[in-house]
GROMACS .gro file of C-alpha atoms in nm:
model
  414
    1TYR     CA    1   7.992  10.177   6.780
    2MET     CA    2   8.037  10.274   6.445
    3GLY     CA    3   7.729  10.269   6.314
    4ILE     CA    4   7.641  10.516   6.619
    5PHE     CA    5   7.892  10.719   6.542
    6SER     CA    6   8.051  10.699   6.196
    7PRO     CA    7   7.992  11.024   6.065
    8PHE     CA    8   8.232  11.181   6.276
    9LEU     CA    9   8.515  10.940   6.145
   10LEU     CA   10   8.603  11.220   5.865
   11GLY     CA   11   8.960  11.298   5.874
   12LEU     CA   12   9.054  11.644   5.841
   13ASP     CA   13   9.118  11.855   5.474
   14VAL     CA   14   9.358  12.092   5.571
   15THR     CA   15   9.681  12.221   5.445
   16MET     CA   16   9.955  12.210   5.623
   17GLN     CA   17  10.151  12.576   5.602
   18ARG     CA   18  10.433  12.640   5.816
   19PRO     CA   19  10.328  12.812   6.145
   20THR     CA   20  10.388  13.166   6.283
   21THR     CA   21  10.386  13.038   6.652
   22PRO     CA   22  10.592  12.782   6.804
   23VAL     CA   23  10.472  12.433   7.043
   24ARG     CA   24  10.630  12.415   7.321
   25GLU     CA   25  10.900  12.072   7.185
   26THR     CA   26  11.154  11.897   7.358
   27ARG     CA   27  11.516  12.014   7.261
   28LYS     CA   28  11.817  11.794   7.152
   29ARG     CA   29  12.001  11.668   7.358
   30SER     CA   30  12.241  11.390   7.487
   31LEU     CA   31  12.027  11.118   7.682
   32SER     CA   32  12.170  11.152   8.114
   33GLY     CA   33  12.082  11.052   8.476
   34SER     CA   34  11.734  10.832   8.494
   35PRO     CA   35  11.377  10.801   8.553
   36SER     CA   36  11.419  10.637   8.898
   37SER     CA   37  11.516  10.865   9.245
   38SER     CA   38  11.915  10.714   9.280
   39SER     CA   39  12.142  10.924   9.188
   40SER     CA   40  12.374  10.776   8.788
   41ASN     CA   41  12.703  10.958   8.696
   42SER     CA   42  12.577  10.796   8.324
   43PRO     CA   43  12.500  11.060   8.088
   44LEU     CA   44  12.224  10.911   7.942
   45LEU     CA   45  11.873  11.062   8.018
   46SER     CA   46  11.891  11.393   8.129
   47PRO     CA   47  11.580  11.502   8.457
   48LYS     CA   48  11.399  11.743   8.285
   49ARG     CA   49  11.089  11.969   8.512
   50PRO     CA   50  10.795  11.838   8.442
   51THR     CA   51  10.585  12.093   8.241
   52LYS     CA   52  10.226  12.213   8.433
   53ILE     CA   53   9.929  12.084   8.256
   54ILE     CA   54   9.634  12.353   8.196
   55LYS     CA   55   9.254  12.120   8.184
   56GLU     CA   56   9.042  12.377   8.050
   57ASP     CA   57   8.672  12.450   8.237
   58LEU     CA   58   8.397  12.223   7.989
   59ASP     CA   59   8.147  12.495   8.061
   60ILE     CA   60   7.834  12.349   7.938
   61SER     CA   61   7.611  12.384   8.349
   62GLY     CA   62   7.255  12.336   8.338
   63GLN     CA   63   7.265  12.192   8.032
   64ILE     CA   64   7.263  11.843   8.098
   65CYS     CA   65   6.966  11.650   8.086
   66GLU     CA   66   6.827  11.449   8.376
   67SER     CA   67   6.853  11.101   8.198
   68LEU     CA   68   7.267  11.135   8.258
   69ASN     CA   69   7.194  11.293   8.579
   70ALA     CA   70   6.995  11.008   8.694
   71LEU     CA   71   7.195  10.743   8.504
   72MET     CA   72   7.538  10.913   8.713
   73ASN     CA   73   7.331  10.885   9.066
   74THR     CA   74   7.155  10.510   9.034
   75VAL     CA   75   7.337  10.277   8.794
   76CYS     CA   76   7.584  10.094   9.012
   77ILE     CA   77   7.974  10.025   8.851
   78GLN     CA   78   7.837   9.665   8.873
   79GLU     CA   79   7.676   9.743   8.532
   80VAL     CA   80   8.016   9.887   8.351
   81ILE     CA   81   8.198   9.606   8.460
   82GLU     CA   82   8.016   9.313   8.354
   83ARG     CA   83   8.194   9.230   8.025
   84GLN     CA   84   8.510   9.225   8.215
   85ILE     CA   85   8.359   8.992   8.464
   86SER     CA   86   8.262   8.745   8.244
   87THR     CA   87   8.489   8.676   8.049
   88GLY     CA   88   8.807   8.701   8.391
   89LEU     CA   89   8.985   8.939   8.546
   90ILE     CA   90   9.336   8.910   8.350
   91ARG     CA   91   9.631   8.922   8.602
   92ALA     CA   92   9.979   8.875   8.723
   93THR     CA   93  10.142   8.741   9.037
   94ALA     CA   94  10.481   8.880   9.213
   95ASN     CA   95  10.726   8.619   9.157
   96GLU     CA   96  10.622   8.582   8.754
   97SER     CA   97  10.873   8.819   8.508
   98VAL     CA   98  10.876   9.126   8.345
   99GLY     CA   99  10.885   8.909   8.024
  100GLN     CA  100  10.597   8.685   8.137
  101VAL     CA  101  10.414   8.998   8.221
  102CYS     CA  102  10.478   9.180   7.897
  103LYS     CA  103  10.362   8.907   7.686
  104ARG     CA  104  10.003   8.889   7.859
  105LEU     CA  105   9.980   9.202   7.807
  106ALA     CA  106  10.052   9.247   7.469
  107ASP     CA  107   9.860   8.908   7.385
  108HIS     CA  108   9.513   9.001   7.504
  109THR     CA  109   9.562   9.366   7.420
  110ILE     CA  110   9.519   9.572   7.776
  111SER     CA  111   9.733   9.797   7.938
  112SER     CA  112   9.732   9.713   8.283
  113LEU     CA  113   9.666   9.413   8.492
  114PRO     CA  114   9.701   9.346   8.906
  115ILE     CA  115   9.955   9.217   9.096
  116PHE     CA  116   9.857   8.933   9.269
  117ALA     CA  117  10.109   8.834   9.619
  118GLN     CA  118  10.284   8.502   9.536
  119ASP     CA  119  10.159   8.351   9.886
  120ASP     CA  120   9.807   8.506   9.850
  121GLU     CA  121   9.597   8.401   9.531
  122ASP     CA  122   9.347   8.702   9.644
  123LYS     CA  123   9.536   8.962   9.729
  124VAL     CA  124   9.624   9.225   9.530
  125ILE     CA  125   9.990   9.409   9.577
  126GLY     CA  126   9.909   9.670   9.260
  127VAL     CA  127   9.892   9.714   8.940
  128VAL     CA  128  10.155   9.742   8.649
  129ASP     CA  129  10.132   9.936   8.338
  130PHE     CA  130  10.271   9.953   8.017
  131SER     CA  131  10.456  10.340   8.223
  132ASP     CA  132  10.554  10.085   8.453
  133LEU     CA  133  10.796   9.912   8.185
  134SER     CA  134  10.887  10.198   8.020
  135ALA     CA  135  10.996  10.309   8.354
  136HIS     CA  136  11.169   9.994   8.388
  137VAL     CA  137  11.348  10.062   8.079
  138LEU     CA  138  11.463  10.363   8.152
  139ASN     CA  139  11.684  10.279   8.463
  140LEU     CA  140  11.858   9.999   8.290
  141ILE     CA  141  11.926  10.227   8.025
  142ARG     CA  142  12.178  10.446   8.306
  143ASP     CA  143  12.397  10.179   8.273
  144THR     CA  144  12.581  10.353   7.888
  145ASN     CA  145  12.619   9.903   7.820
  146SER     CA  146  12.259   9.961   7.793
  147ILE     CA  147  12.290  10.168   7.471
  148SER     CA  148  12.516   9.911   7.255
  149LYS     CA  149  12.294   9.636   7.420
  150LEU     CA  150  12.033   9.799   7.171
  151ILE     CA  151  12.117   9.748   6.889
  152ASP     CA  152  12.159   9.410   6.871
  153GLY     CA  153  11.809   9.370   7.090
  154ASN     CA  154  11.846   9.076   7.208
  155ASP     CA  155  12.043   9.108   7.501
  156PHE     CA  156  11.832   9.370   7.588
  157VAL     CA  157  11.546   9.174   7.590
  158ASP     CA  158  11.673   8.964   7.839
  159GLU     CA  159  11.801   9.196   8.068
  160ALA     CA  160  11.501   9.331   8.062
  161GLY     CA  161  11.266   9.091   8.073
  162SER     CA  162  11.435   8.858   8.364
  163ALA     CA  163  11.328   9.155   8.635
  164PRO     CA  164  11.067   9.019   8.920
  165ILE     CA  165  10.737   9.223   8.800
  166SER     CA  166  10.705   9.358   9.174
  167GLU     CA  167  11.024   9.548   9.100
  168VAL     CA  168  10.893   9.717   8.837
  169ILE     CA  169  10.530   9.788   9.076
  170ASP     CA  170  10.397  10.194   9.069
  171LEU     CA  171  10.788  10.268   8.908
  172SER     CA  172  10.634  10.539   8.738
  173HIS     CA  173  10.461  10.687   8.954
  174ARG     CA  174  10.130  10.673   8.829
  175ASN     CA  175   9.962  10.462   8.977
  176PRO     CA  176   9.849  10.375   9.316
  177LEU     CA  177   9.663  10.112   9.475
  178VAL     CA  178   9.296  10.337   9.416
  179VAL     CA  179   8.989  10.058   9.487
  180ILE     CA  180   8.617  10.119   9.479
  181SER     CA  181   8.301   9.855   9.519
  182SER     CA  182   8.097   9.710   9.235
  183THR     CA  183   7.799   9.866   9.401
  184ALA     CA  184   7.856  10.237   9.414
  185THR     CA  185   7.747  10.451   9.166
  186LEU     CA  186   7.895  10.593   8.813
  187ILE     CA  187   7.910  10.976   9.003
  188ASP     CA  188   8.145  10.836   9.264
  189ALA     CA  189   8.391  10.658   9.029
  190ALA     CA  190   8.391  10.989   8.776
  191ARG     CA  191   8.506  11.175   9.109
  192ALA     CA  192   8.730  10.922   9.213
  193PHE     CA  193   8.867  11.004   8.833
  194THR     CA  194   8.869  11.340   8.879
  195GLU     CA  195   8.927  11.459   9.254
  196LYS     CA  196   9.243  11.233   9.273
  197HIS     CA  197   9.328  11.254   8.848
  198LEU     CA  198   9.345  10.868   8.826
  199ARG     CA  199   9.456  10.640   8.518
  200ARG     CA  200   9.214  10.317   8.682
  201ILE     CA  201   9.053  10.165   8.953
  202LEU     CA  202   9.098   9.841   9.079
  203VAL     CA  203   8.703   9.711   9.143
  204VAL     CA  204   8.679   9.515   9.454
  205SER     CA  205   8.331   9.282   9.537
  206GLY     CA  206   8.312   9.373   9.891
  207ASN     CA  207   8.268   9.687  10.099
  208ASN     CA  208   8.532   9.827  10.329
  209PRO     CA  209   8.553   9.589  10.666
  210GLU     CA  210   8.671   9.909  10.865
  211THR     CA  211   8.343  10.113  10.809
  212ASN     CA  212   8.095   9.864  10.630
  213LYS     CA  213   8.020  10.077  10.374
  214PRO     CA  214   8.107  10.093   9.990
  215TYR     CA  215   8.473  10.190   9.888
  216LEU     CA  216   8.429  10.534   9.689
  217GLY     CA  217   8.860  10.606   9.595
  218GLU     CA  218   9.027  10.483   9.865
  219GLU     CA  219   9.399  10.456   9.842
  220ILE     CA  220   9.496  10.095   9.993
  221ALA     CA  221   9.829   9.929  10.033
  222THR     CA  222   9.731   9.590   9.953
  223ALA     CA  223   9.294   9.512   9.856
  224ARG     CA  224   9.101   9.183   9.858
  225GLY     CA  225   8.808   9.068   9.594
  226VAL     CA  226   8.968   9.265   9.293
  227CYS     CA  227   8.702   9.196   9.037
  228ALA     CA  228   8.788   9.375   8.755
  229ILE     CA  229   9.024   9.756   8.626
  230LEU     CA  230   8.780  10.061   8.591
  231ALA     CA  231   8.919  10.299   8.341
  232PRO     CA  232   8.765  10.651   8.305
  233SER     CA  233   8.719  10.558   7.883
  234ALA     CA  234   8.546  10.267   7.972
  235LEU     CA  235   8.273  10.430   8.245
  236MET     CA  236   8.274  10.701   7.929
  237ARG     CA  237   8.236  10.481   7.642
  238PHE     CA  238   7.914  10.284   7.850
  239ILE     CA  239   7.748  10.651   7.972
  240ILE     CA  240   7.771  10.772   7.646
  241THR     CA  241   7.612  10.424   7.532
  242ARG     CA  242   7.352  10.476   7.723
  243LEU     CA  243   7.282  10.770   7.614
  244SER     CA  244   7.325  10.816   7.237
  245LYS     CA  245   6.960  10.880   7.165
  246GLU     CA  246   6.910  11.133   7.373
  247THR     CA  247   6.899  11.522   7.223
  248ASN     CA  248   7.095  11.761   7.470
  249SER     CA  249   7.240  12.115   7.373
  250SER     CA  250   7.579  12.057   7.528
  251PHE     CA  251   7.698  11.778   7.292
  252GLU     CA  252   7.591  12.041   6.988
  253LYS     CA  253   7.835  12.259   7.147
  254THR     CA  254   8.187  12.250   6.949
  255VAL     CA  255   8.548  12.236   7.110
  256ASP     CA  256   8.616  12.667   7.110
  257GLU     CA  257   8.272  12.698   7.216
  258LEU     CA  258   8.322  12.464   7.594
  259LYS     CA  259   8.681  12.509   7.615
  260ILE     CA  260   8.724  12.175   7.629
  261GLY     CA  261   9.099  12.058   7.648
  262SER     CA  262   9.442  11.982   7.798
  263LYS     CA  263   9.721  12.211   7.683
  264PRO     CA  264  10.017  12.262   7.601
  265VAL     CA  265  10.043  11.972   7.427
  266ILE     CA  266  10.425  11.842   7.475
  267SER     CA  267  10.547  11.718   7.202
  268ILE     CA  268  10.891  11.576   6.981
  269HIS     CA  269  11.046  11.621   6.696
  270LYS     CA  270  11.020  11.338   6.453
  271SER     CA  271  11.356  11.295   6.426
  272GLN     CA  272  11.439  11.268   6.765
  273THR     CA  273  11.402  10.910   6.895
  274VAL     CA  274  11.211  10.683   7.047
  275LEU     CA  275  11.379  10.645   7.386
  276GLU     CA  276  11.422  11.036   7.404
  277ALA     CA  277  11.015  11.015   7.347
  278LEU     CA  278  10.986  10.809   7.645
  279ASP     CA  279  11.235  11.015   7.869
  280THR     CA  280  10.989  11.336   7.825
  281MET     CA  281  10.641  11.078   7.876
  282PHE     CA  282  10.772  10.909   8.154
  283HIS     CA  283  10.947  11.322   8.369
  284SER     CA  284  10.612  11.470   8.228
  285LYS     CA  285  10.348  11.186   8.328
  286ILE     CA  286  10.173  11.222   8.030
  287SER     CA  287  10.073  10.875   7.836
  288VAL     CA  288  10.093  10.988   7.453
  289ILE     CA  289  10.338  11.257   7.262
  290ALA     CA  290  10.301  11.471   7.022
  291VAL     CA  291  10.536  11.441   6.753
  292THR     CA  292  10.593  11.694   6.521
  293ASP     CA  293  10.784  11.833   6.207
  294ASP     CA  294  11.141  11.951   6.279
  295ALA     CA  295  11.071  12.240   6.033
  296THR     CA  296  10.665  12.367   6.069
  297HIS     CA  297  10.585  12.217   6.390
  298ALA     CA  298  10.284  12.036   6.210
  299LEU     CA  299  10.119  11.725   6.409
  300VAL     CA  300  10.225  11.436   6.229
  301GLY     CA  301  10.171  11.162   6.458
  302ASN     CA  302  10.194  11.085   6.820
  303ILE     CA  303  10.374  10.829   7.064
  304SER     CA  304  10.135  10.641   7.319
  305MET     CA  305  10.095  10.372   7.527
  306SER     CA  306  10.010  10.152   7.269
  307ASP     CA  307  10.276  10.144   7.060
  308ILE     CA  308  10.515  10.131   7.327
  309ARG     CA  309  10.288   9.761   7.372
  310HIS     CA  310  10.339   9.701   7.042
  311LEU     CA  311  10.691   9.736   7.114
  312PHE     CA  312  10.731   9.525   7.392
  313LYS     CA  313  10.525   9.223   7.162
  314LYS     CA  314  10.734   9.217   6.905
  315ARG     CA  315  11.077   9.242   7.110
  316ARG     CA  316  11.193   9.539   6.929
  317PHE     CA  317  11.430   9.719   7.175
  318SER     CA  318  11.623   9.863   6.874
  319THR     CA  319  11.289  10.092   6.797
  320LEU     CA  320  11.383  10.276   7.124
  321ILE     CA  321  11.676  10.418   6.903
  322GLU     CA  322  11.515  10.473   6.585
  323SER     CA  323  11.294  10.781   6.498
  324CYS     CA  324  10.961  10.852   6.594
  325TRP     CA  325  10.895  10.875   6.247
  326ASP     CA  326  11.025  10.547   6.193
  327CYS     CA  327  10.895  10.376   6.487
  328ILE     CA  328  10.541  10.574   6.374
  329VAL     CA  329  10.563  10.477   6.024
  330GLN     CA  330  10.614  10.038   6.164
  331THR     CA  331  10.371  10.039   6.372
  332ARG     CA  332  10.129  10.146   6.199
  333ALA     CA  333  10.228   9.887   5.888
  334ASP     CA  334  10.224   9.641   6.108
  335SER     CA  335   9.860   9.689   6.280
  336LEU     CA  336   9.544   9.688   6.177
  337ALA     CA  337   9.357   9.868   6.375
  338GLU     CA  338   9.545  10.190   6.348
  339THR     CA  339   9.533  10.312   6.002
  340PHE     CA  340   9.630  10.638   6.073
  341PRO     CA  341   9.910  10.812   6.200
  342PHE     CA  342   9.736  10.993   6.433
  343TYR     CA  343   9.317  11.171   6.493
  344ALA     CA  344   9.247  11.559   6.577
  345VAL     CA  345   8.928  11.769   6.536
  346ARG     CA  346   8.914  12.113   6.476
  347GLY     CA  347   8.800  12.409   6.695
  348THR     CA  348   8.455  12.422   6.576
  349THR     CA  349   8.425  11.977   6.624
  350THR     CA  350   8.123  11.926   6.835
  351LEU     CA  351   8.168  11.760   7.180
  352ARG     CA  352   7.922  11.451   6.987
  353SER     CA  353   8.128  11.479   6.739
  354VAL     CA  354   8.452  11.418   6.977
  355VAL     CA  355   8.296  11.174   7.211
  356GLY     CA  356   8.195  10.970   6.862
  357LYS     CA  357   8.541  10.977   6.744
  358LEU     CA  358   8.684  10.849   7.070
  359LEU     CA  359   8.453  10.560   7.076
  360ALA     CA  360   8.536  10.437   6.744
  361THR     CA  361   8.829  10.477   6.696
  362HIS     CA  362   8.966  10.299   7.019
  363VAL     CA  363   9.171  10.567   7.117
  364HIS     CA  364   9.225  10.797   7.450
  365HIS     CA  365   9.356  11.080   7.324
  366LEU     CA  366   9.264  11.361   7.024
  367TYR     CA  367   9.447  11.648   6.927
  368VAL     CA  368   9.298  12.001   6.857
  369VAL     CA  369   9.471  12.146   6.567
  370ASP     CA  370   9.509  12.451   6.374
  371SER     CA  371   9.289  12.389   6.053
  372ALA     CA  372   9.570  12.559   5.840
  373THR     CA  373   9.919  12.476   5.956
  374LEU     CA  374   9.793  12.164   6.163
  375LEU     CA  375  10.007  12.267   6.465
  376PRO     CA  376   9.881  12.132   6.744
  377LEU     CA  377   9.690  12.368   7.040
  378LYS     CA  378   9.546  12.104   7.315
  379VAL     CA  379   9.439  11.708   7.355
  380ILE     CA  380   9.133  11.563   7.413
  381SER     CA  381   9.094  11.280   7.661
  382PHE     CA  382   8.847  11.043   7.783
  383ALA     CA  383   8.919  11.199   8.144
  384ASP     CA  384   8.888  11.562   8.064
  385ILE     CA  385   8.510  11.485   7.905
  386LEU     CA  386   8.447  11.291   8.238
  387SER     CA  387   8.563  11.576   8.450
  388ALA     CA  388   8.260  11.819   8.315
  389VAL     CA  389   7.994  11.499   8.355
  390VAL     CA  390   8.126  11.548   8.684
  391ARG     CA  391   8.154  11.950   8.796
  392ASP     CA  392   7.775  11.917   8.604
  393VAL     CA  393   7.584  11.710   8.733
  394ALA     CA  394   7.762  11.869   9.095
  395SER     CA  395   7.584  12.195   8.914
  396MET     CA  396   7.198  12.005   8.842
  397ASP     CA  397   7.221  11.871   9.229
  398VAL     CA  398   7.288  12.225   9.401
  399GLU     CA  399   6.995  12.365   9.166
  400LYS     CA  400   6.729  12.101   9.262
  401SER     CA  401   6.829  12.149   9.691
  402VAL     CA  402   6.791  12.559   9.608
  403PRO     CA  403   6.435  12.635   9.614
  404SER     CA  404   6.261  12.832   9.335
  405GLU     CA  405   6.157  13.204   9.390
  406SER     CA  406   5.777  13.101   9.341
  407SER     CA  407   5.771  12.781   9.597
  408GLU     CA  408   5.948  13.059   9.837
  409ARG     CA  409   5.625  13.267   9.811
  410SER     CA  410   5.394  12.986   9.845
  411GLY     CA  411   5.517  12.888  10.113
  412THR     CA  412   5.406  12.922  10.459
  413THR     CA  413   5.574  13.055  10.802
  414ALA     CA  414   5.592  12.904  11.137
   0.00000   0.00000   0.00000
């Protein structure tokens, strides 16, 4: 994608100034409580009320090209997952340890994998990602002694990594077992992502045995015939690649014109610890948190599940009690793939540039910032753009089903 979207990779030429309005941020606090449903007397992780995220509507009805409509309604998911099938599904079994699964995720640079039953190699019992692993770590830190173990790190690694992976399945409460058939269309997958607010769907090779029809995003207890995992980013990447040469007026409109993105931006001060960031992400049910300057509230970086993957890979759990800024600096220094502490766009950036930067930088979120102050205003994800595609394909179908005035006049009556 670098050749197609390289013009959109230029950074922002902005000046940091003191903001005139504050951003919603977490307050510095002592940690207490737990992400688990059970109560704890340990003053460690404090429960917080989740912040309601408002997703703005992307209003481009009637502007989506006919080729997009045809693509969404005729192409099957099988085409999207061809590469994943050819390389093989990365998987784990229920009896493997958290440490083993963490290493596999990190080694293959993936964020999630399906967990198969120990006694049945075709039966998937759940999905685990780094949000679940982070919740596992937060649960362990309910014990005040675990905080001291973080300083050395080795004891904590042993304790966290020895648990069976089956105990970690959906600890984040964000990974329901939802399936879709490989013969379903792109619009079927897009609707499932949008309507159920999913981060991933398991793709199965067969149909629903009860109806003999394709699965279209049903939540089930266990799954068979799983051949791939589909995420909104992979789906959007496929769509945009197919339509990269299409001219479409909606893609030339700006972020402000299209009103795309989610707000408020959940953020944390750069002086606060990574542990506090994880705690906030868990309770807010988000995969990335903005890191802002303590004084100006300007965006200076972010902590995402990719950073947490890096932490698990390096077995560097002592980082959890370091500042978010120290974590960002260290992670970027260790990773050749990530050069900048964050990627951002302006309200005047076009949708084509937004999608191009998402694809070329291999990130899942972009911040919309104020050009003068670098205040984070909104966050844009592939899911936000995919939601718009669903609405606009649906609006085209409605328009096609309504007869025009001329066709009504030319019709005959009985």
